[in-house]
XYZ file of N, CA, C and O in Angstrom:
272
model
N 9.339 -31.177 21.230
C 9.276 -29.706 21.549
C 8.077 -29.722 22.523
O 6.564 -30.467 22.378
N 7.997 -29.447 23.697
C 7.235 -29.203 24.840
C 5.988 -28.217 24.335
O 6.852 -26.759 24.579
N 4.531 -28.181 24.568
C 3.644 -26.665 24.070
C 3.350 -26.021 25.475
O 3.341 -26.827 26.750
N 4.411 -24.748 25.740
C 3.614 -23.756 26.629
C 2.812 -22.824 26.325
O 2.351 -22.705 25.075
N 2.133 -22.776 27.885
C 1.341 -21.428 27.526
C 1.155 -20.641 26.632
O 0.516 -19.871 25.945
N 2.361 -19.805 26.227
C 2.818 -19.020 25.118
C 2.515 -19.323 23.936
O 1.839 -18.058 23.119
N 2.785 -19.971 23.482
C 2.473 -20.908 22.219
C 1.243 -21.301 22.362
O 1.015 -20.851 20.956
N 0.519 -21.457 23.013
C -0.708 -22.314 23.091
C -1.621 -21.079 22.558
O -2.911 -20.815 22.269
N -1.344 -19.823 23.229
C -2.310 -17.981 23.230
C -2.462 -17.756 21.617
O -2.789 -16.995 21.761
N -1.037 -18.331 21.083
C -1.272 -17.610 19.799
C -1.850 -19.028 19.091
O -1.245 -18.811 17.236
N -2.328 -19.733 19.497
C -2.654 -20.981 18.487
C -3.929 -20.234 17.469
O -5.068 -19.479 17.770
N -3.658 -20.757 16.073
C -4.839 -19.716 14.914
C -5.128 -21.195 14.675
O -4.939 -22.497 14.299
N -7.102 -20.841 14.416
C -7.577 -22.161 13.805
C -7.993 -21.930 12.907
O -8.978 -20.839 12.191
N -8.727 -22.788 11.892
C -9.316 -22.522 10.971
C -10.357 -22.126 10.744
O -10.941 -23.113 12.404
N -11.751 -21.764 9.326
C -13.288 -21.989 10.014
C -13.481 -23.351 9.916
O -14.096 -23.636 11.033
N -13.104 -24.412 9.516
C -13.691 -25.434 10.270
C -13.759 -26.124 11.013
O -14.384 -26.645 11.732
N -12.181 -25.887 11.505
C -11.862 -26.254 13.259
C -12.880 -25.353 14.195
O -13.164 -25.766 15.156
N -12.686 -24.358 14.028
C -13.873 -23.502 14.712
C -14.968 -24.044 14.408
O -15.565 -24.393 15.774
N -16.333 -23.566 13.498
C -17.029 -24.403 13.347
C -17.077 -26.331 14.079
O -18.110 -26.294 15.050
N -16.179 -26.570 14.401
C -16.254 -28.072 14.697
C -16.338 -28.004 16.474
O -17.157 -28.772 16.843
N -15.721 -26.995 16.893
C -15.498 -27.023 18.405
C -16.882 -26.039 18.833
O -17.406 -26.546 19.951
N -17.445 -25.221 17.664
C -18.909 -24.751 18.074
C -19.970 -26.089 17.707
O -21.120 -25.495 18.374
N -19.602 -26.463 17.117
C -20.563 -27.654 16.631
C -21.763 -26.455 15.773
O -22.985 -26.901 15.851
N -21.549 -25.866 14.684
C -21.889 -24.893 13.864
C -21.579 -25.559 12.431
O -20.549 -25.927 12.718
N -21.979 -24.628 11.345
C -22.086 -24.940 10.394
C -20.569 -23.795 9.820
O -20.472 -23.324 10.838
N -19.832 -24.055 8.568
C -18.507 -23.376 8.237
C -19.752 -22.227 7.995
O -18.916 -20.936 8.205
N -20.628 -22.110 7.793
C -21.677 -21.300 6.868
C -21.312 -19.616 7.894
O -21.271 -18.446 8.259
N -21.565 -20.426 9.016
C -22.266 -20.098 10.943
C -20.693 -19.150 11.083
O -20.554 -17.635 11.065
N -19.682 -19.648 10.809
C -18.819 -18.725 11.472
C -18.154 -18.203 10.394
O -17.289 -16.779 10.590
N -18.060 -18.110 9.336
C -18.035 -17.223 7.914
C -18.982 -15.661 8.303
O -18.589 -14.390 7.894
N -20.257 -16.110 8.409
C -20.778 -15.307 8.838
C -20.391 -14.308 9.915
O -20.631 -12.850 9.847
N -20.067 -15.306 11.507
C -19.213 -14.402 12.117
C -18.235 -13.925 11.799
O -18.203 -12.294 12.369
N -17.197 -13.923 11.340
C -16.358 -13.434 10.776
C -16.475 -12.348 10.095
O -15.695 -11.078 10.474
N -17.678 -12.175 9.223
C -17.381 -11.450 7.723
C -18.833 -9.877 8.643
O -18.585 -8.661 8.158
N -19.283 -10.306 9.743
C -19.744 -9.019 10.131
C -19.619 -8.519 11.905
O -19.326 -7.118 12.200
N -17.860 -8.731 11.605
C -17.352 -8.770 12.233
C -17.184 -9.614 13.644
O -17.027 -9.186 14.689
N -18.096 -9.998 14.269
C -18.202 -10.339 15.769
C -17.383 -11.393 16.140
O -17.209 -11.622 17.329
N -16.138 -12.194 15.058
C -15.738 -12.756 15.508
C -14.562 -12.491 15.077
O -13.903 -12.406 13.206
N -13.012 -12.034 15.330
C -12.268 -11.189 14.914
C -11.114 -12.339 14.333
O -11.260 -13.350 15.025
N -10.604 -12.047 13.437
C -9.467 -13.290 12.420
C -8.855 -12.585 11.760
O -8.803 -11.234 11.305
N -7.718 -12.987 11.059
C -6.608 -12.284 9.779
C -6.672 -13.759 9.068
O -7.549 -14.680 8.988
N -6.560 -12.703 7.993
C -6.842 -13.441 6.811
C -5.308 -13.594 5.868
O -4.518 -13.209 6.282
N -5.217 -15.238 5.868
C -3.846 -15.878 5.385
C -4.019 -15.700 3.830
O -4.728 -17.246 3.596
N -3.606 -15.512 2.613
C -3.964 -15.718 1.716
C -5.426 -15.469 1.160
O -5.860 -14.484 1.247
N -5.665 -16.579 0.891
C -7.340 -16.777 0.633
C -8.316 -17.838 2.048
O -9.056 -17.780 1.758
N -7.729 -17.554 2.793
C -8.260 -18.172 4.261
C -7.954 -17.621 5.731
O -7.497 -16.548 5.734
N -9.079 -17.778 6.083
C -9.203 -16.975 7.245
C -8.832 -18.045 8.204
O -8.898 -18.679 8.866
N -8.268 -17.293 9.666
C -7.691 -18.034 10.558
C -8.323 -17.349 11.702
O -8.155 -15.955 11.671
N -8.483 -17.952 12.695
C -9.250 -17.072 14.009
C -8.633 -17.588 15.415
O -8.315 -18.924 15.405
N -7.921 -16.945 16.121
C -7.046 -17.095 16.995
C -7.861 -17.623 18.114
O -9.281 -17.775 18.550
N -7.243 -19.075 18.844
C -7.910 -19.414 19.826
C -8.630 -18.809 20.958
O -9.444 -18.842 21.335
N -7.661 -17.624 21.509
C -8.051 -16.763 22.369
C -9.348 -15.741 22.129
O -10.528 -15.515 22.433
N -9.281 -15.341 20.750
C -10.065 -14.934 20.067
C -11.936 -15.574 20.083
O -12.945 -15.057 20.543
N -11.972 -16.986 19.780
C -13.195 -17.804 19.701
C -13.766 -18.080 21.178
O -14.559 -17.759 21.816
N -12.368 -18.080 22.278
C -13.120 -18.358 23.736
C -13.599 -16.459 24.315
O -14.769 -16.724 24.663
N -13.001 -16.392 23.621
C -13.456 -14.385 24.496
C -15.378 -14.065 23.335
O -15.870 -13.994 24.350
N -15.290 -14.434 22.268
C -16.656 -15.019 22.015
C -17.584 -15.716 22.074
O -18.653 -14.876 22.381
N -17.218 -16.452 23.038
C -18.275 -17.235 24.045
C -18.671 -16.905 25.539
O -19.148 -17.268 25.209
N -17.236 -16.639 25.620
C -17.901 -15.872 27.470
C -18.410 -14.602 26.954
O -18.849 -14.048 28.247
N -18.101 -13.385 26.000
C -19.132 -12.562 26.008
C -20.317 -12.686 25.427
O -21.536 -11.961 26.106
N -20.383 -13.906 25.205
C -22.299 -14.330 24.286
C -22.654 -15.438 25.520
O -23.997 -15.493 25.756
N -22.549 -15.351 26.424
C -22.754 -16.138 27.472
C -24.057 -15.679 28.623
O -23.918 -14.614 28.794
N -25.050 -16.208 28.896
C -26.099 -15.419 29.542
C -26.109 -16.471 30.685
O -26.064 -17.572 31.366
N -27.043 -15.827 31.484
C -27.322 -16.306 32.787
C -28.906 -16.623 33.026
O -29.594 -15.699 32.540
N -28.762 -17.920 33.189
C -30.276 -18.607 33.372
C -31.047 -17.305 34.673
O -30.385 -17.270 35.342
N -32.098 -17.425 33.978
C -33.053 -16.626 35.181
C -33.288 -17.370 36.257
O -34.025 -18.496 35.897
N -33.285 -16.795 37.437
C -33.431 -17.993 38.627
C -34.525 -17.862 38.630
O -35.376 -17.125 39.057
N -35.832 -19.067 38.506
C -37.250 -18.513 38.938
C -37.452 -19.864 40.163
O -36.950 -20.587 40.594
């Protein structure tokens, strides 16, 4: 089955997958989730982060380097 853009927009990642993508610990992701900085959904006892939510988090945290 071919993946289209609509399916990708609704992809959910586990905390471990998000941590791997961002090269941080799972505890860092849990902290971001619990403080509300990284939106997620809870399914049973696990958290899932929408791929586009992770992308938005990165875009909002992007800073411009000062031109010297």
